[in-house]
Amino acid sequence: MKVTETKIPGVLIIDTDVFGDHRGYFTETYSKPKYEKLGINVDFVQDNMSFSAQEGTLRGLHWQNPPYAQSKLVSCTKGKVIDVAVDIRKGSPTFGQWVSVELSEDNHRQFFIPQGFAHGFLTLTPDVEFRYKVDNVYNKESEGGMRYDDPTVNVDWGSLLQGIEPVLSEKDQIGPTLEESDNQFVYGENC
C-alpha cells in the first residue's frame, strides 16, 4: 500500500495493493491495523454507496456539522470520477483550498478526507458506483453544503466538464457559497 500526502495535511491518497492473474484480481480495501499505522485513527461505523447513471454527474460539495461530522474513506468501484476535498475549517492555514484525485475501478485508489472538509465528485463515465466509509452516522439536521462553483474556492470543474453541463441535484444547484454556508468547523477546536 502506498500513501501520498496532499498539499493539505491529513488529506491522503491511498493506492491499495492489487494482486491479479488470469482470473481477475484481489485487493484489501480496509484493515483497521494497517490504516492506523498510516495515521488514519478513526472508527468507521457506516458504509454507503451511490450510483450515478450519467457522465457529468456532480455531487457536492457536502459535509455534516458537529457533533455528526464525518471523516470519509472513499473509492470508485465502477467507472471513473474526479474527487474533491475542500478545507472548510475556519482559521485553518489552508482554509478554502482544495485538492482532487482521480478515482476509478482501474486504479483502485482511495481518498481519505478528515472531518472539517467539504466533499464532492464529478463522474467522468456513465454508470458510476462510488463507496463511502464514514466514522459517524447520517444526520439530516447536521447537513451542510456549498455551491460546487463557489468563485472564492474556484474548484476547476470547468476543465473537467469540457463544456458539458453538469448533472446536479436541486439542492446542489442552489447551495450557498462557503462564506454564506452554515459551516460550524473551527480549526483546532472541533476538527
mmCIF file of C-alpha atoms in Angstrom, residues 10-12 70-74 111-117:
data_model
loop_
_atom_site.group_PDB
_atom_site.id
_atom_site.type_symbol
_atom_site.label_atom_id
_atom_site.label_comp_id
_atom_site.label_asym_id
_atom_site.label_seq_id
_atom_site.Cartn_x
_atom_site.Cartn_y
_atom_site.Cartn_z
ATOM 1 C CA GLY A 10 -4.415 14.990 6.734
ATOM 2 C CA VAL A 11 -5.983 14.527 3.296
ATOM 3 C CA LEU A 12 -4.431 11.346 1.907
ATOM 4 C CA GLN A 70 -17.722 12.627 9.284
ATOM 5 C CA SER A 71 -14.301 11.536 8.145
ATOM 6 C CA LYS A 72 -14.569 9.646 4.860
ATOM 7 C CA LEU A 73 -12.604 6.956 3.079
ATOM 8 C CA VAL A 74 -13.924 6.965 -0.482
ATOM 9 C CA PHE A 111 -9.096 9.164 -0.810
ATOM 10 C CA PHE A 112 -9.145 9.863 2.928
ATOM 11 C CA ILE A 113 -10.937 13.080 3.876
ATOM 12 C CA PRO A 114 -10.922 14.066 7.568
ATOM 13 C CA GLN A 115 -13.666 15.914 9.415
ATOM 14 C CA GLY A 116 -13.775 19.610 8.562
ATOM 15 C CA PHE A 117 -13.794 19.228 4.782
#
